[in-house]
């Protein structure tokens, strides 16, 4: 079985092959991505770091099916991506909750759209509100919540849809560092329980190493994968890890790659 050449493809949940993305045409065209390939295995937590403008968000949009690629192939769960689908949940940096819906209604949105019966919907919503520590806030509106709380609801909303993969674009970028650390721990614990496949973008290298099974380092635009680094640290991990020599060595390696390939 180990020799089956299809095994690698089947166990890989996100497969991006030689993807190119050009915005616009003619002189104003921007080649955002060019020949980018990566694979994320089922239940793996992978993090992308790269210089600003290298195409990280663009790549997530392509995988989410929110943007059309210029070339290459993207598959999620073995199926080619052509448009947006409930198998891919996305969490953005900006808080994207529906302001006119309560916390509960926001989390319930996906299951309701799928036509899920109320009893099952309630069970799922209760589960994720508890998981993110906001069980008591179901009837609050987003405007009544802090940034960190809104982002927790956004994560619960994405998970309630039961996506195969979770795509996260600098979800904690706007949070203060203390809240960000709490959110990292929360996300790791939710991930341990839900075992989703995660592709997470950040420009915070500490965050990348703390969270990831593997870190992809991207080059400057047009974005390509410069390095695919396996993070060797055991889980659970906490913030103390950032002071360990092995952690600092890995951080230095990533910084070196970014420094030498910051853009064209
Ligand atoms: N809709 C768009 N139209 C034209 N250019 C775009 C568009 N979106 C992004 N770009 C350009 O594509 C490049 C990659 O953008 P982006 O994916 O947002 O990078 P990152 O998330 O790594 O900062 C940037 O140069 C950006 O200016
Ligand atoms: Mg971005």
mmCIF file of C-alpha atoms and ligand atoms in Angstrom:
data_model
loop_
_atom_site.group_PDB
_atom_site.id
_atom_site.type_symbol
_atom_site.label_atom_id
_atom_site.label_comp_id
_atom_site.label_asym_id
_atom_site.label_seq_id
_atom_site.Cartn_x
_atom_site.Cartn_y
_atom_site.Cartn_z
ATOM 1 C CA UNK A 1 0.000 0.000 0.000
ATOM 2 C CA UNK A 2 2.829 2.344 0.812
ATOM 3 C CA UNK A 3 4.008 2.057 -2.749
ATOM 4 C CA UNK A 4 0.720 3.190 -4.193
ATOM 5 C CA UNK A 5 1.575 6.400 -6.033
ATOM 6 C CA UNK A 6 -1.924 7.736 -5.345
ATOM 7 C CA UNK A 7 -1.557 7.589 -1.587
ATOM 8 C CA UNK A 8 0.140 10.958 -1.371
ATOM 9 C CA UNK A 9 -2.548 12.656 -3.417
ATOM 10 C CA UNK A 10 -5.400 11.097 -1.493
ATOM 11 C CA UNK A 11 -4.016 11.988 1.897
ATOM 12 C CA UNK A 12 -3.409 15.555 0.819
ATOM 13 C CA UNK A 13 -6.344 17.796 1.535
ATOM 14 C CA UNK A 14 -5.215 20.961 -0.219
ATOM 15 C CA UNK A 15 -3.197 20.568 -3.368
ATOM 16 C CA UNK A 16 -1.974 23.653 -5.208
ATOM 17 C CA UNK A 17 -0.079 22.914 -8.393
ATOM 18 C CA UNK A 18 1.841 25.496 -10.409
ATOM 19 C CA UNK A 19 -0.767 28.139 -9.782
ATOM 20 C CA UNK A 20 -0.522 31.537 -11.453
ATOM 21 C CA UNK A 21 -2.651 34.594 -10.857
ATOM 22 C CA UNK A 22 -2.600 37.777 -12.874
ATOM 23 C CA UNK A 23 -4.723 40.757 -11.920
ATOM 24 C CA UNK A 24 -5.806 42.956 -14.814
ATOM 25 C CA UNK A 25 -4.483 43.020 -18.365
ATOM 26 C CA UNK A 26 -1.995 44.951 -20.483
ATOM 27 C CA UNK A 27 0.446 47.388 -18.931
ATOM 28 C CA UNK A 28 -1.416 47.593 -15.651
ATOM 29 C CA UNK A 29 -1.405 43.832 -15.138
ATOM 30 C CA UNK A 30 0.014 42.502 -11.870
ATOM 31 C CA UNK A 31 1.414 39.000 -11.757
ATOM 32 C CA UNK A 32 0.607 38.154 -8.128
ATOM 33 C CA UNK A 33 1.489 34.447 -8.175
ATOM 34 C CA UNK A 34 3.579 32.458 -10.597
ATOM 35 C CA UNK A 35 4.074 28.702 -10.551
ATOM 36 C CA UNK A 36 3.218 28.302 -6.888
ATOM 37 C CA UNK A 37 2.841 24.747 -5.571
ATOM 38 C CA UNK A 38 2.099 23.426 -2.102
ATOM 39 C CA UNK A 39 0.324 20.561 -0.365
ATOM 40 C CA UNK A 40 -1.420 20.459 2.973
ATOM 41 C CA UNK A 41 -2.289 17.041 4.362
ATOM 42 C CA UNK A 42 -5.541 16.181 6.014
ATOM 43 C CA UNK A 43 -5.755 17.574 9.575
ATOM 44 C CA UNK A 44 -2.456 19.351 9.187
ATOM 45 C CA UNK A 45 -1.941 22.932 10.392
ATOM 46 C CA UNK A 46 0.172 24.823 7.858
ATOM 47 C CA UNK A 47 1.151 28.468 8.029
ATOM 48 C CA UNK A 48 2.255 30.777 5.225
ATOM 49 C CA UNK A 49 4.603 33.678 5.897
ATOM 50 C CA UNK A 50 5.837 36.106 3.297
ATOM 51 C CA UNK A 51 6.499 39.766 2.610
ATOM 52 C CA UNK A 52 3.607 42.164 2.296
ATOM 53 C CA UNK A 53 2.099 42.077 -1.206
ATOM 54 C CA UNK A 54 3.603 38.694 -2.152
ATOM 55 C CA UNK A 55 0.196 37.165 -2.822
ATOM 56 C CA UNK A 56 -0.709 35.407 0.436
ATOM 57 C CA UNK A 57 -4.284 36.679 0.517
ATOM 58 C CA UNK A 58 -4.610 36.050 -3.212
ATOM 59 C CA UNK A 59 -3.608 32.426 -2.700
ATOM 60 C CA UNK A 60 -6.233 31.926 0.020
ATOM 61 C CA UNK A 61 -8.883 33.570 -2.194
ATOM 62 C CA UNK A 62 -7.979 31.161 -4.979
ATOM 63 C CA UNK A 63 -8.278 28.148 -2.675
ATOM 64 C CA UNK A 64 -11.545 29.532 -1.311
ATOM 65 C CA UNK A 65 -12.768 29.917 -4.888
ATOM 66 C CA UNK A 66 -13.402 33.640 -4.393
ATOM 67 C CA UNK A 67 -10.948 34.521 -7.165
ATOM 68 C CA UNK A 68 -10.276 32.785 -10.489
ATOM 69 C CA UNK A 69 -6.741 31.615 -11.202
ATOM 70 C CA UNK A 70 -4.839 32.356 -14.385
ATOM 71 C CA UNK A 71 -3.136 28.965 -14.517
ATOM 72 C CA UNK A 72 -2.451 25.756 -12.633
ATOM 73 C CA UNK A 73 -4.695 23.511 -10.574
ATOM 74 C CA UNK A 74 -6.115 23.610 -7.060
ATOM 75 C CA UNK A 75 -7.813 20.651 -5.417
ATOM 76 C CA UNK A 76 -9.428 20.385 -2.016
ATOM 77 C CA UNK A 77 -10.264 16.889 -0.807
ATOM 78 C CA UNK A 78 -9.308 15.647 -4.271
ATOM 79 C CA UNK A 79 -11.882 17.847 -6.015
ATOM 80 C CA UNK A 80 -10.834 20.669 -8.332
ATOM 81 C CA UNK A 81 -11.794 24.103 -6.990
ATOM 82 C CA UNK A 82 -13.926 26.128 -9.357
ATOM 83 C CA UNK A 83 -16.008 28.331 -7.078
ATOM 84 C CA UNK A 84 -16.730 29.010 -3.408
ATOM 85 C CA UNK A 85 -18.086 26.104 -1.382
ATOM 86 C CA UNK A 86 -19.050 25.132 2.158
ATOM 87 C CA UNK A 87 -16.138 22.678 2.241
ATOM 88 C CA UNK A 88 -13.850 25.697 2.653
ATOM 89 C CA UNK A 89 -14.341 28.079 5.566
ATOM 90 C CA UNK A 90 -12.566 31.412 5.597
ATOM 91 C CA UNK A 91 -11.678 33.752 8.451
ATOM 92 C CA UNK A 92 -10.378 37.200 7.493
ATOM 93 C CA UNK A 93 -8.405 39.803 9.391
ATOM 94 C CA UNK A 94 -11.270 42.284 9.321
ATOM 95 C CA UNK A 95 -14.179 41.190 11.454
ATOM 96 C CA UNK A 96 -16.698 39.930 8.965
ATOM 97 C CA UNK A 97 -19.667 39.101 11.172
ATOM 98 C CA UNK A 98 -23.131 40.156 10.110
ATOM 99 C CA UNK A 99 -23.733 43.176 12.363
ATOM 100 C CA UNK A 100 -27.525 42.817 12.263
ATOM 101 C CA UNK A 101 -27.415 39.229 13.546
ATOM 102 C CA UNK A 102 -26.715 38.085 17.104
ATOM 103 C CA UNK A 103 -23.676 35.962 17.922
ATOM 104 C CA UNK A 104 -25.877 32.878 17.883
ATOM 105 C CA UNK A 105 -27.469 33.778 14.551
ATOM 106 C CA UNK A 106 -24.050 34.471 13.040
ATOM 107 C CA UNK A 107 -22.763 31.028 14.025
ATOM 108 C CA UNK A 108 -26.023 29.447 12.915
ATOM 109 C CA UNK A 109 -25.910 31.107 9.502
ATOM 110 C CA UNK A 110 -24.176 28.324 7.542
ATOM 111 C CA UNK A 111 -26.108 25.378 9.029
ATOM 112 C CA UNK A 112 -29.369 27.273 8.481
ATOM 113 C CA UNK A 113 -28.511 27.907 4.840
ATOM 114 C CA UNK A 114 -27.858 24.216 4.423
ATOM 115 C CA UNK A 115 -31.392 23.586 5.683
ATOM 116 C CA UNK A 116 -30.296 21.794 8.836
ATOM 117 C CA UNK A 117 -33.138 21.064 11.306
ATOM 118 C CA UNK A 118 -33.334 23.422 14.304
ATOM 119 C CA UNK A 119 -32.470 20.823 16.947
ATOM 120 C CA UNK A 120 -29.239 19.830 15.214
ATOM 121 C CA UNK A 121 -28.419 23.454 14.454
ATOM 122 C CA UNK A 122 -28.803 24.382 18.106
ATOM 123 C CA UNK A 123 -26.596 21.514 19.180
ATOM 124 C CA UNK A 124 -23.827 22.638 16.809
ATOM 125 C CA UNK A 125 -24.101 26.291 17.764
ATOM 126 C CA UNK A 126 -24.029 25.439 21.482
ATOM 127 C CA UNK A 127 -21.000 23.263 20.945
ATOM 128 C CA UNK A 128 -18.952 25.939 19.167
ATOM 129 C CA UNK A 129 -20.049 28.808 21.416
ATOM 130 C CA UNK A 130 -18.875 26.733 24.378
ATOM 131 C CA UNK A 131 -15.671 25.831 22.567
ATOM 132 C CA UNK A 132 -14.797 29.499 22.035
ATOM 133 C CA UNK A 133 -15.868 30.461 25.553
ATOM 134 C CA UNK A 134 -18.806 32.620 24.496
ATOM 135 C CA UNK A 135 -21.767 30.470 25.549
ATOM 136 C CA UNK A 136 -23.108 33.378 27.601
ATOM 137 C CA UNK A 137 -22.941 35.816 24.686
ATOM 138 C CA UNK A 138 -25.305 34.168 22.204
ATOM 139 C CA UNK A 139 -27.809 36.997 22.206
ATOM 140 C CA UNK A 140 -25.239 39.791 21.998
ATOM 141 C CA UNK A 141 -24.698 41.713 18.780
ATOM 142 C CA UNK A 142 -21.198 42.042 17.247
ATOM 143 C CA UNK A 143 -21.076 45.753 18.160
ATOM 144 C CA UNK A 144 -21.229 44.716 21.829
ATOM 145 C CA UNK A 145 -18.111 42.537 21.544
ATOM 146 C CA UNK A 146 -14.360 43.223 21.672
ATOM 147 C CA UNK A 147 -12.176 42.511 18.632
ATOM 148 C CA UNK A 148 -10.947 39.236 20.108
ATOM 149 C CA UNK A 149 -14.487 38.099 20.861
ATOM 150 C CA UNK A 150 -15.628 38.937 17.326
ATOM 151 C CA UNK A 151 -12.796 36.899 15.895
ATOM 152 C CA UNK A 152 -13.737 33.972 18.143
ATOM 153 C CA UNK A 153 -17.265 34.170 16.774
ATOM 154 C CA UNK A 154 -15.877 34.291 13.220
ATOM 155 C CA UNK A 155 -13.929 31.087 13.926
ATOM 156 C CA UNK A 156 -17.008 29.421 15.442
ATOM 157 C CA UNK A 157 -19.068 30.520 12.449
ATOM 158 C CA UNK A 158 -16.579 29.013 10.036
ATOM 159 C CA UNK A 159 -16.394 25.742 12.007
ATOM 160 C CA UNK A 160 -20.178 25.434 12.423
ATOM 161 C CA UNK A 161 -20.343 25.062 8.655
ATOM 162 C CA UNK A 162 -18.241 21.914 9.081
ATOM 163 C CA UNK A 163 -15.725 22.810 6.381
ATOM 164 C CA UNK A 164 -13.117 20.352 5.256
ATOM 165 C CA UNK A 165 -10.483 23.053 5.431
ATOM 166 C CA UNK A 166 -10.189 26.312 7.316
ATOM 167 C CA UNK A 167 -8.464 29.189 5.510
ATOM 168 C CA UNK A 168 -7.335 31.977 7.830
ATOM 169 C CA UNK A 169 -5.937 35.269 6.531
ATOM 170 C CA UNK A 170 -4.063 37.078 9.317
ATOM 171 C CA UNK A 171 -7.046 36.538 11.608
ATOM 172 C CA UNK A 172 -5.276 37.893 14.697
ATOM 173 C CA UNK A 173 -3.396 40.706 12.965
ATOM 174 C CA UNK A 174 -5.583 43.447 14.375
ATOM 175 C CA UNK A 175 -5.483 42.220 17.972
ATOM 176 C CA UNK A 176 -3.225 43.407 20.786
ATOM 177 C CA UNK A 177 -0.479 40.948 21.630
ATOM 178 C CA UNK A 178 -2.044 39.596 24.823
ATOM 179 C CA UNK A 179 -5.359 38.897 23.106
ATOM 180 C CA UNK A 180 -3.474 37.437 20.149
ATOM 181 C CA UNK A 181 -1.671 34.942 22.381
ATOM 182 C CA UNK A 182 -4.930 33.911 24.008
ATOM 183 C CA UNK A 183 -6.476 33.475 20.558
ATOM 184 C CA UNK A 184 -3.557 31.347 19.364
ATOM 185 C CA UNK A 185 -4.030 28.986 22.303
ATOM 186 C CA UNK A 186 -7.779 28.900 21.728
ATOM 187 C CA UNK A 187 -7.356 28.152 18.038
ATOM 188 C CA UNK A 188 -4.912 25.335 18.785
ATOM 189 C CA UNK A 189 -7.297 23.800 21.276
ATOM 190 C CA UNK A 190 -10.253 24.087 18.860
ATOM 191 C CA UNK A 191 -8.099 22.573 16.137
ATOM 192 C CA UNK A 192 -7.061 19.657 18.411
ATOM 193 C CA UNK A 193 -10.742 18.916 19.009
ATOM 194 C CA UNK A 194 -12.090 19.485 15.503
ATOM 195 C CA UNK A 195 -9.063 18.182 13.596
ATOM 196 C CA UNK A 196 -9.660 20.417 10.613
ATOM 197 C CA UNK A 197 -7.097 21.018 7.935
ATOM 198 C CA UNK A 198 -5.869 24.589 8.418
ATOM 199 C CA UNK A 199 -3.996 26.943 6.111
ATOM 200 C CA UNK A 200 -3.171 30.100 8.059
ATOM 201 C CA UNK A 201 -1.477 33.275 6.824
ATOM 202 C CA UNK A 202 0.492 35.571 9.090
ATOM 203 C CA UNK A 203 3.430 37.931 8.915
ATOM 204 C CA UNK A 204 4.246 37.192 12.569
ATOM 205 C CA UNK A 205 6.991 34.573 12.553
ATOM 206 C CA UNK A 206 6.556 33.689 16.240
ATOM 207 C CA UNK A 207 2.901 33.024 15.538
ATOM 208 C CA UNK A 208 3.786 30.889 12.521
ATOM 209 C CA UNK A 209 6.181 28.635 14.437
ATOM 210 C CA UNK A 210 3.939 28.393 17.499
ATOM 211 C CA UNK A 211 0.944 27.259 15.469
ATOM 212 C CA UNK A 212 2.285 25.260 12.550
ATOM 213 C CA UNK A 213 3.119 21.697 11.706
ATOM 214 C CA UNK A 214 4.793 23.198 8.650
ATOM 215 C CA UNK A 215 5.687 26.751 7.673
ATOM 216 C CA UNK A 216 5.700 27.775 4.011
ATOM 217 C CA UNK A 217 7.930 30.765 3.334
ATOM 218 C CA UNK A 218 6.891 32.791 0.291
ATOM 219 C CA UNK A 219 9.078 34.928 -1.939
ATOM 220 C CA UNK A 220 8.272 38.487 -2.933
ATOM 221 C CA UNK A 221 5.853 38.976 -5.823
ATOM 222 C CA UNK A 222 5.252 37.007 -7.931
ATOM 223 C CA UNK A 223 4.836 34.719 -4.967
ATOM 224 C CA UNK A 224 6.375 31.276 -4.920
ATOM 225 C CA UNK A 225 7.175 28.874 -2.093
ATOM 226 C CA UNK A 226 10.808 29.361 -1.071
ATOM 227 C CA UNK A 227 10.844 26.851 1.742
ATOM 228 C CA UNK A 228 8.611 24.248 3.329
ATOM 229 C CA UNK A 229 9.830 23.856 6.914
ATOM 230 C CA UNK A 230 8.646 21.199 9.344
ATOM 231 C CA UNK A 231 8.241 22.578 12.856
ATOM 232 C CA UNK A 232 9.722 19.981 15.213
ATOM 233 C CA UNK A 233 8.297 21.201 18.542
ATOM 234 C CA UNK A 234 5.935 18.983 20.514
ATOM 235 C CA UNK A 235 2.398 20.012 21.269
ATOM 236 C CA UNK A 236 0.885 21.467 23.316
ATOM 237 C CA UNK A 237 3.089 24.516 22.837
ATOM 238 C CA UNK A 238 2.998 27.702 24.839
ATOM 239 C CA UNK A 239 4.586 31.130 24.636
ATOM 240 C CA UNK A 240 7.648 30.059 26.647
ATOM 241 C CA UNK A 241 8.766 28.217 23.532
ATOM 242 C CA UNK A 242 9.722 31.513 21.875
ATOM 243 C CA UNK A 243 12.703 31.763 24.212
ATOM 244 C CA UNK A 244 14.108 28.304 23.419
ATOM 245 C CA UNK A 245 17.312 28.242 21.326
ATOM 246 C CA UNK A 246 15.777 25.856 18.752
ATOM 247 C CA UNK A 247 12.835 28.182 18.319
ATOM 248 C CA UNK A 248 15.102 31.189 17.865
ATOM 249 C CA UNK A 249 17.218 29.254 15.347
ATOM 250 C CA UNK A 250 14.136 28.465 13.276
ATOM 251 C CA UNK A 251 12.989 32.061 13.480
ATOM 252 C CA UNK A 252 16.398 33.208 12.306
ATOM 253 C CA UNK A 253 16.242 30.798 9.359
ATOM 254 C CA UNK A 254 12.840 32.156 8.271
ATOM 255 C CA UNK A 255 13.951 35.770 8.736
ATOM 256 C CA UNK A 256 17.025 35.046 6.611
ATOM 257 C CA UNK A 257 14.891 33.604 3.804
ATOM 258 C CA UNK A 258 12.572 36.607 3.886
ATOM 259 C CA UNK A 259 15.424 39.077 3.968
ATOM 260 C CA UNK A 260 17.138 37.594 0.932
ATOM 261 C CA UNK A 261 13.975 37.158 -1.106
ATOM 262 C CA UNK A 262 11.874 40.087 -0.078
ATOM 263 C CA UNK A 263 10.768 41.026 -3.566
ATOM 264 C CA UNK A 264 11.798 41.716 -7.082
HETATM 265 N N1 LIG B 1 -8.015 42.951 -6.947
HETATM 266 C C1 LIG B 1 -6.747 43.264 -7.258
HETATM 267 N N2 LIG B 1 -6.446 43.926 -8.401
HETATM 268 C C2 LIG B 1 -5.180 44.218 -8.733
HETATM 269 N N3 LIG B 1 -4.113 43.904 -7.989
HETATM 270 C C3 LIG B 1 -4.336 43.249 -6.828
HETATM 271 C C4 LIG B 1 -5.661 42.889 -6.405
HETATM 272 N N4 LIG B 1 -5.568 42.240 -5.227
HETATM 273 C C5 LIG B 1 -4.254 42.204 -4.939
HETATM 274 N N5 LIG B 1 -3.519 42.796 -5.889
HETATM 275 C C6 LIG B 1 -2.048 42.894 -5.939
HETATM 276 O O1 LIG B 1 -1.534 41.571 -5.934
HETATM 277 C C7 LIG B 1 -0.403 41.471 -5.097
HETATM 278 C C8 LIG B 1 -0.642 40.442 -4.012
HETATM 279 O O2 LIG B 1 -1.641 40.925 -3.130
HETATM 280 P P1 LIG B 1 -2.082 40.147 -1.825
HETATM 281 O O3 LIG B 1 -2.492 38.771 -2.218
HETATM 282 O O4 LIG B 1 -3.089 40.969 -1.114
HETATM 283 O O5 LIG B 1 -0.710 40.068 -1.004
HETATM 284 P P2 LIG B 1 -0.441 39.765 0.550
HETATM 285 O O6 LIG B 1 -1.703 39.220 1.140
HETATM 286 O O7 LIG B 1 0.689 38.809 0.561
HETATM 287 O O8 LIG B 1 -0.053 41.066 1.180
HETATM 288 C C9 LIG B 1 -0.156 42.867 -4.558
HETATM 289 O O9 LIG B 1 0.809 43.478 -5.355
HETATM 290 C C10 LIG B 1 -1.492 43.557 -4.690
HETATM 291 O O10 LIG B 1 -1.330 44.939 -4.862
HETATM 292 MG MG1 LIG B 2 -2.907 39.837 2.716
#
